[in-house]
Rosetta silent file (secondary structure, phi, psi, omega in degrees, C-alpha in Angstrom):
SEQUENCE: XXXXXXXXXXXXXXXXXXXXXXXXXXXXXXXXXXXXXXXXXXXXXXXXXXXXXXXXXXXXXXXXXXXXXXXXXXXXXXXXXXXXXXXXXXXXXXXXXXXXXXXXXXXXXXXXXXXXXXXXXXXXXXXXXXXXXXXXXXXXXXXXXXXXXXXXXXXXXXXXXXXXXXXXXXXXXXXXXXXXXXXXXXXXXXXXXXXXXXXXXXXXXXXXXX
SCORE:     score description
SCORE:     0.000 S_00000001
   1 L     0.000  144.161 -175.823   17.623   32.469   18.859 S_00000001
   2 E  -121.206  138.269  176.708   19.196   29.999   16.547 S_00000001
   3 E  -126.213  105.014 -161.995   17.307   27.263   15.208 S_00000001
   4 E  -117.787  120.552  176.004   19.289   24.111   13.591 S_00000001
   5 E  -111.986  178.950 -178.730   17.014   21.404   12.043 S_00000001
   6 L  -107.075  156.127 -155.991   17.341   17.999   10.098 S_00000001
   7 L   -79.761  -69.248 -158.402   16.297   18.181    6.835 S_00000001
   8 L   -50.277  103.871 -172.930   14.976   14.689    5.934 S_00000001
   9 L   102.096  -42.537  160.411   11.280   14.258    7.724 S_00000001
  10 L   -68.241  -55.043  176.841   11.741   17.147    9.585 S_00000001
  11 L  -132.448   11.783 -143.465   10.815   19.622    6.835 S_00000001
  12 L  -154.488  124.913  149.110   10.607   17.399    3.919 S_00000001
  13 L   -93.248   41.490  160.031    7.358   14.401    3.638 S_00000001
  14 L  -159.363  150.153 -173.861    9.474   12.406    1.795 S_00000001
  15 L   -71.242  141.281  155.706   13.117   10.651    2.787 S_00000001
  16 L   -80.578  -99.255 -147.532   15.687   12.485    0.266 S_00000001
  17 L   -19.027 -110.417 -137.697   17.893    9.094   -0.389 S_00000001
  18 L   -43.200   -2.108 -172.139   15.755    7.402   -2.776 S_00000001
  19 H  -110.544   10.751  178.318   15.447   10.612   -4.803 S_00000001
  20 H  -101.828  -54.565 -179.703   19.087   10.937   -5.231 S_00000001
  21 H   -28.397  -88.171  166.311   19.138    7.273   -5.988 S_00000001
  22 H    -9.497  -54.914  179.045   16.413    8.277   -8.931 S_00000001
  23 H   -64.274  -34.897 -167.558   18.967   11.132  -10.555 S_00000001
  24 L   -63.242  -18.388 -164.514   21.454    8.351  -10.806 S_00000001
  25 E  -116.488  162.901  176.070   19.819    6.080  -13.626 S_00000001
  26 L   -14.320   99.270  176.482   19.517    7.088  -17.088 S_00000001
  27 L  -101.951  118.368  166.922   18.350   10.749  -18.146 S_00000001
  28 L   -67.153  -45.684  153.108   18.391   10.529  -22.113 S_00000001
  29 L   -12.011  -51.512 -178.357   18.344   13.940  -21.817 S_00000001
  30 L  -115.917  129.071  178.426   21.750   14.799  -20.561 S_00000001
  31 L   -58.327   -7.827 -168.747   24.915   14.420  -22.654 S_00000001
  32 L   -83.763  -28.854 -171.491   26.914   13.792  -19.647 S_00000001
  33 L  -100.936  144.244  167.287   25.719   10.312  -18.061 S_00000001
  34 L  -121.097   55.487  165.089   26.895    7.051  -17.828 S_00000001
  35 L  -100.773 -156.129 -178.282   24.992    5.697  -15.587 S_00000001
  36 E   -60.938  157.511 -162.691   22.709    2.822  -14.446 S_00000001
  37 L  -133.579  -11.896 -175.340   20.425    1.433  -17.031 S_00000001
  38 L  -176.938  136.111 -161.917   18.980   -0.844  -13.774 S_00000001
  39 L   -48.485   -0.427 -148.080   18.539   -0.982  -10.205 S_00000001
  40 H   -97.442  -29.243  163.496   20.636   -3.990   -9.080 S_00000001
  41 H   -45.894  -42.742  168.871   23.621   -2.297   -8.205 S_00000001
  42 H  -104.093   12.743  166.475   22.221   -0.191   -5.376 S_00000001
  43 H  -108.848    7.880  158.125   20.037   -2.757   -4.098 S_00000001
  44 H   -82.644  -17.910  176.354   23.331   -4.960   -3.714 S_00000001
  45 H   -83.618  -30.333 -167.840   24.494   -1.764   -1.664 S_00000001
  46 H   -63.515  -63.536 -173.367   21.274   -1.592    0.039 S_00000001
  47 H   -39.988  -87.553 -162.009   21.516   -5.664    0.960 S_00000001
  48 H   -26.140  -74.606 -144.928   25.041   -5.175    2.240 S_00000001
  49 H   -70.281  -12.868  169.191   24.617   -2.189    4.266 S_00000001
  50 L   -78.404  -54.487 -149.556   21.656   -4.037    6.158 S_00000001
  51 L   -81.422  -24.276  165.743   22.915   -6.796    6.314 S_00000001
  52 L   -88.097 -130.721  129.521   26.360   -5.347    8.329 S_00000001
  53 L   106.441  116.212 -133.508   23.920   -3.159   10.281 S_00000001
  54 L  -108.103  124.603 -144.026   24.589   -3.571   13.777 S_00000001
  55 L  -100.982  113.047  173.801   21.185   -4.694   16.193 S_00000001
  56 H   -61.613  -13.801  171.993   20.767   -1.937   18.776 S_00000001
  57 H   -63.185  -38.618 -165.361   19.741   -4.591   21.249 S_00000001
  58 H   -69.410  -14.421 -170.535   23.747   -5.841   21.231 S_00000001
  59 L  -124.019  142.676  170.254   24.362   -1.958   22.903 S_00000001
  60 L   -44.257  -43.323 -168.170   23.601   -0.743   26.440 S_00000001
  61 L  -146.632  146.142  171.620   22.814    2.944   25.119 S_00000001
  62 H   -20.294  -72.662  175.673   21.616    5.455   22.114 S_00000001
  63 H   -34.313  -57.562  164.349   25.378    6.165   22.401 S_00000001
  64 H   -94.102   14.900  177.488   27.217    3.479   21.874 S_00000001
  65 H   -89.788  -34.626  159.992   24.708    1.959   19.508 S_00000001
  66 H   -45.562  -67.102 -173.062   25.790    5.301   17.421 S_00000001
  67 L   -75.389  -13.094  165.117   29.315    4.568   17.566 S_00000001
  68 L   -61.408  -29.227 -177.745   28.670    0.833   16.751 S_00000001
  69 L   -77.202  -11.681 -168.976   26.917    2.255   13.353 S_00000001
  70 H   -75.433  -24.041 -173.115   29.763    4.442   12.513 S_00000001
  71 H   -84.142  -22.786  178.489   32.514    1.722   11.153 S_00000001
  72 H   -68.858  -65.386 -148.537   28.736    0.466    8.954 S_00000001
  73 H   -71.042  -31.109  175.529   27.975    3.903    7.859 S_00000001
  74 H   -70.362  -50.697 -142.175   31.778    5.026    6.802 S_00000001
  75 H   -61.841  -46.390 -152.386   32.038    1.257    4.944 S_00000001
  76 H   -92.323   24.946 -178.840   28.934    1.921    3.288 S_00000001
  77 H  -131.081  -30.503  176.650   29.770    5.341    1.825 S_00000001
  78 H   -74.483  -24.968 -172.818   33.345    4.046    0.684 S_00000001
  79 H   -99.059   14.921 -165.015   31.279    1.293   -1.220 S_00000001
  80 H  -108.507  -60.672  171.427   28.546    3.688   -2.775 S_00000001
  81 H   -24.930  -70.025 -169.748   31.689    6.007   -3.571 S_00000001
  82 L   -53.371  -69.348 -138.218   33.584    2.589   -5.544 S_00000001
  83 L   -64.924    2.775  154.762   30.680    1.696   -7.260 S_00000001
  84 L    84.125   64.211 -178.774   30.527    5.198   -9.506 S_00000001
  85 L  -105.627  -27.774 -179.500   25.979    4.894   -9.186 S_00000001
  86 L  -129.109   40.249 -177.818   26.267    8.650   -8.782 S_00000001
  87 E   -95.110  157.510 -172.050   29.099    9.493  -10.986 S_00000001
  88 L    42.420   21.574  137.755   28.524   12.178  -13.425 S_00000001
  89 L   -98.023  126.716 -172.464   25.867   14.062  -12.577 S_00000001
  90 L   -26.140  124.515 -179.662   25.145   17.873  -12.971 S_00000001
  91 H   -50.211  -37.032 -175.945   24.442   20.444   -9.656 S_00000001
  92 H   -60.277  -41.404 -165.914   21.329   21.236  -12.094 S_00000001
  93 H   -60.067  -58.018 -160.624   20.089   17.673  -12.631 S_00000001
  94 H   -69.083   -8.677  178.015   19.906   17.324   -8.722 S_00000001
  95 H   -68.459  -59.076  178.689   18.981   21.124   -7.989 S_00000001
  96 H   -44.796  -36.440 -164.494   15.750   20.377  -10.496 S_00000001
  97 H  -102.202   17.953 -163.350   14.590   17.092   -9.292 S_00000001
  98 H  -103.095  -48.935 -173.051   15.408   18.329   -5.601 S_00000001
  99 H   -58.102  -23.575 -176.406   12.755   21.330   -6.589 S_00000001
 100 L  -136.400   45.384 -177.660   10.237   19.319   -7.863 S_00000001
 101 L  -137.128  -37.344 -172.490   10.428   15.891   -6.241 S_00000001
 102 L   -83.525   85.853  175.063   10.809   16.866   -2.475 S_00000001
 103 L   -68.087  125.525  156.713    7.346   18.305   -0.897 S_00000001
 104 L   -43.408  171.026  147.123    7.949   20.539    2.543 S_00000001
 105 L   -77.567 -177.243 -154.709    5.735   19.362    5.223 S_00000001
 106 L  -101.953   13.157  164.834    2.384   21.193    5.253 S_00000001
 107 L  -120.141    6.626 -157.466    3.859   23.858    8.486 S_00000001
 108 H   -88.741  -12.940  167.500    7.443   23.948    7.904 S_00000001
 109 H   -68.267  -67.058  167.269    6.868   27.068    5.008 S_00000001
 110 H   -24.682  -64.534 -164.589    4.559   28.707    7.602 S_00000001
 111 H   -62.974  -57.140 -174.000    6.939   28.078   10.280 S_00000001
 112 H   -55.277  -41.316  163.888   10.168   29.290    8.884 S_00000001
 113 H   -24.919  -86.487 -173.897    8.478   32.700    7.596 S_00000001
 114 H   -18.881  -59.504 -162.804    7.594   33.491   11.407 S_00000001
 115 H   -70.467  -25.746 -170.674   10.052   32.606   12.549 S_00000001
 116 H   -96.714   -9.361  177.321   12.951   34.462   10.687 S_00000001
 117 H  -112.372   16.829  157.657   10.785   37.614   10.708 S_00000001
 118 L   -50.245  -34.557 -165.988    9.382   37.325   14.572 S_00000001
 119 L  -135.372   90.222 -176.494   13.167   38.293   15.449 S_00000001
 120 L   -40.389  -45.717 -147.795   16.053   40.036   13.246 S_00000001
 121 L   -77.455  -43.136  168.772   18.315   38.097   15.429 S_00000001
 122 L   -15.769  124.300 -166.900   16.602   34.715   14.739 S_00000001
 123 E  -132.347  163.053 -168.380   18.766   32.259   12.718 S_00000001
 124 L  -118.225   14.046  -12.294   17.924   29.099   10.671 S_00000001
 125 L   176.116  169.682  155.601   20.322   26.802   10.395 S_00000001
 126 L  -156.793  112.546 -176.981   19.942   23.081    8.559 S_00000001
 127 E  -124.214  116.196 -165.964   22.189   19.799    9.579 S_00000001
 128 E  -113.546  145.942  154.140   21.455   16.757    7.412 S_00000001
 129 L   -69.245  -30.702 -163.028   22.881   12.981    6.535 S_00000001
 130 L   -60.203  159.760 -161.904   21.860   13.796    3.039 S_00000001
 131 L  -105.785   14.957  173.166   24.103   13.290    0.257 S_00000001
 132 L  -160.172  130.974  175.171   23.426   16.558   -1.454 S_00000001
 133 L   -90.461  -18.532 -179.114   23.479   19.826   -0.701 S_00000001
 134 H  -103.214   -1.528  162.256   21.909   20.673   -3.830 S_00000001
 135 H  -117.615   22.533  120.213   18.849   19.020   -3.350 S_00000001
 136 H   -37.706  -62.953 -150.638   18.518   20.640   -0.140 S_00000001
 137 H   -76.264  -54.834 -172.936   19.187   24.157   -0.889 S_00000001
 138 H   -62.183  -30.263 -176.171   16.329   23.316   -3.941 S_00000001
 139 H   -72.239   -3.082  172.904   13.696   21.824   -1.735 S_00000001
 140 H  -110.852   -0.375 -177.085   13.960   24.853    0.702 S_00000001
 141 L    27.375   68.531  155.694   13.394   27.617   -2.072 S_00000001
 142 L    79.145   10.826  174.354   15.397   30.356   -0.730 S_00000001
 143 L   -64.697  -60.793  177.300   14.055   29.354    3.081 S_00000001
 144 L  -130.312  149.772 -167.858   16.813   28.889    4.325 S_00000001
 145 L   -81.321  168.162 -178.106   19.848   30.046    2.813 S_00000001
 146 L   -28.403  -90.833 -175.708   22.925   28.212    1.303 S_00000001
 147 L   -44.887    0.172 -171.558   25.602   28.763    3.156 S_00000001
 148 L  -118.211   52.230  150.812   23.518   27.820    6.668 S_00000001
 149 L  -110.348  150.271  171.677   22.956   23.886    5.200 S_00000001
 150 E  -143.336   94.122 -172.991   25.282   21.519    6.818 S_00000001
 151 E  -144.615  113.789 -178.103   25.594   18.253    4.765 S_00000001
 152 L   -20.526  163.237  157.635   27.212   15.521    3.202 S_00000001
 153 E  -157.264  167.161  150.435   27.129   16.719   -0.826 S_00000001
 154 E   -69.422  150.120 -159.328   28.635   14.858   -3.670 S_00000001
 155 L   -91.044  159.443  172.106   32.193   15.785   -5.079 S_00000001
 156 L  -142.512 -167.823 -168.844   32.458   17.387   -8.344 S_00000001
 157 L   147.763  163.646 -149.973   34.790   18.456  -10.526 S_00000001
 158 E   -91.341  148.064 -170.755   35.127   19.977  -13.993 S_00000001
 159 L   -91.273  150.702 -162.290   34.154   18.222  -16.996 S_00000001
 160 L   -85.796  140.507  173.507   36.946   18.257  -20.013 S_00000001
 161 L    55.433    4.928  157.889   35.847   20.981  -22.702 S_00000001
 162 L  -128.355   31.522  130.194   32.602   22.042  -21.511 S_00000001
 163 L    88.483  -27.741  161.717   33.430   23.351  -18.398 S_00000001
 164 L   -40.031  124.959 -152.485   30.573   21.967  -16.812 S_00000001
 165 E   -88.347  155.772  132.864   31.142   20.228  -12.913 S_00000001
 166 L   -84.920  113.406 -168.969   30.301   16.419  -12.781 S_00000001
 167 L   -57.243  135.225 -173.548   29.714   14.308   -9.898 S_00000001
 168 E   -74.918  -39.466 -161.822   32.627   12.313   -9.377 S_00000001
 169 L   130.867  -46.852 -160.775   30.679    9.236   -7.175 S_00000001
 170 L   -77.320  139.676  170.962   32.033    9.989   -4.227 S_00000001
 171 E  -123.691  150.258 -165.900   30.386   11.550   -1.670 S_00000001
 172 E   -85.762  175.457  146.053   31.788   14.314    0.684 S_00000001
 173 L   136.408  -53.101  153.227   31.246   15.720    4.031 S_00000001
 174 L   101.000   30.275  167.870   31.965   13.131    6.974 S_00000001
 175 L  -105.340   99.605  169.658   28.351   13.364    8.706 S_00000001
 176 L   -82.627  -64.129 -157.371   27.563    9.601    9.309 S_00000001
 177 L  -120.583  179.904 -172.753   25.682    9.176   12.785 S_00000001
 178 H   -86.994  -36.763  164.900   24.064   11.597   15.156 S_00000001
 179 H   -49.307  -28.393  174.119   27.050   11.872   16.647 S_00000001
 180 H   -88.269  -10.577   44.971   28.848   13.835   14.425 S_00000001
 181 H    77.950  -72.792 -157.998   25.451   15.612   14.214 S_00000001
 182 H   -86.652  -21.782  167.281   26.012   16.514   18.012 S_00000001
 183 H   -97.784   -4.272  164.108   29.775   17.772   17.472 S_00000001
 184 H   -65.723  -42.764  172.557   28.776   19.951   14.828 S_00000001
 185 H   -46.542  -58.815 -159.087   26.002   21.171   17.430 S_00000001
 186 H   -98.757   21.418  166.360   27.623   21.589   20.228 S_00000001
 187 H   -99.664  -22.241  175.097   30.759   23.328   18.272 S_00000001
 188 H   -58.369  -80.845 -152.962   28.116   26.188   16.858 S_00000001
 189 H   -48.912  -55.766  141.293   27.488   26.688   20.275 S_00000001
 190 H     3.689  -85.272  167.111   31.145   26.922   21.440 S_00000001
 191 L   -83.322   26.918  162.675   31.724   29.836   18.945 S_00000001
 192 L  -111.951  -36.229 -172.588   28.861   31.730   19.661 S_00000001
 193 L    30.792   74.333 -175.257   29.897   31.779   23.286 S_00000001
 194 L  -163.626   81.103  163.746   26.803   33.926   24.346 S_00000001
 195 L   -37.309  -49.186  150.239   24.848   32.089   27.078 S_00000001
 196 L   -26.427  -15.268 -148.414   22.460   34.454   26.094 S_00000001
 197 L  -108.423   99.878 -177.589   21.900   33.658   22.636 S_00000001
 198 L   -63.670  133.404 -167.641   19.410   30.066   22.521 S_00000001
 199 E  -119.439   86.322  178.997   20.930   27.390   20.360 S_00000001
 200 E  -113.693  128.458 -170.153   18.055   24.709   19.615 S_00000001
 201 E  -101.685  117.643 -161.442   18.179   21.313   17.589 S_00000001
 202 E  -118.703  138.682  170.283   14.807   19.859   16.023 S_00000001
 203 L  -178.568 -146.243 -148.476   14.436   16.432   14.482 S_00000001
 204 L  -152.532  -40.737 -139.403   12.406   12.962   13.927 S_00000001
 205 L  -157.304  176.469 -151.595   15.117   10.164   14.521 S_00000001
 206 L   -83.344   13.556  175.006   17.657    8.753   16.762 S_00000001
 207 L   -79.348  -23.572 -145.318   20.171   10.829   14.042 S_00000001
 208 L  -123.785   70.162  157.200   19.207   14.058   14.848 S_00000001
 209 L    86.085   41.583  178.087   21.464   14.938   17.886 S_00000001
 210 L   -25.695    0.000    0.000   21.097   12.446   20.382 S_00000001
């Protein structure tokens, strides 16, 4: 049995976004950032992306109220992207604050244990909206492993003379809506091609695989 969950809510008692937001403004700490010194920048991204934000009452169904959010949800990732709010910072800064800002819920440690040793064949799987993969991977402590996260992450690249990667701003990945959510889903399943083999998707919101 394969089990692919949403991060945010799901396993986590706290929304990741605002804690990425948080890594973005000023660590005196780190030689690397230039960032925000004050909030007004992303809560002009915030207005705007509400304010475009598309009334699900205007759509017949979960479905096309998805694809109405999708021209909102790329626009608002091209305009997070411009405005640099999450340029230059370090896979460490966000692995660290991912480890000690993001509380599991109080079964999902319990649960995962069981679960991956009830069954070798049991799999774990994690497909998020989140904007980091690195505060994922820390907030699951070795739960579930790396390479099984499936997530937006921020771009990096190497910083001149210390070799060190920097977040560029931008962020990668192309999972906007539940819909892409649901072609990720039902393409796992596709290449396992084993009717036998249970494929199940767990979540909290009208994101997580309609």
């Amino acid at each position: 049995m394969r089990l692919i969950l949403d991060f945010d809510l799901t396993l986590t008692a706290v929304d990741s976004l605002h804690l990425i937001v948080n890594v973005a403004y000023v660590n005196p700490s780190s030689p690397f950032q230039s960032k925000l010194t004050n909030r007004e920048t992303w809560s002009a991204l915030v207005d705007q992306y509400l304010k475009d934000y598309p009334s699900p009452l205007n759509a017949p169904s979960l479905g096309l109220h998805l694809k109405n959010t999708l021209y909102n949800e790329r626009a608002s990732y091209n305009r997070v992207g411009e405005s640099l709010i999450f340029r230059n910072i370090t896979r460490k800064e966000l692995f660290d604050y991912g480890k000690s800002h993001i509380p599991l819920q109080s079964y999902a440690k319990e649960f995962l244990e069981k679960f991956k040793t009830s069954n070798y064949d049991n799999q774990i799987y994690i497909l998020s909206l989140c904007w980091s993969k690195d505060l994922v991977d820390a907030a699951m402590g070795g739960l579930v492993d790396r390479n099984k996260i499936w997530s937006n992450d921020l771009e990096f690249s190497k910083a001149d003379n210390s070799g060190v990667e920097l977040s560029t701003g931008k962020i990668i990945g192309g999972i906007f809506t539940g819909l892409d959510k649901l072609s990720i889903f039902k393409n796992q399943i596709k290449l396992i091609n084993n009717e036998n083999f249970l494929t199940i998707g767990v979540g909290d919101s009208l994101n997580d695989i309609p």
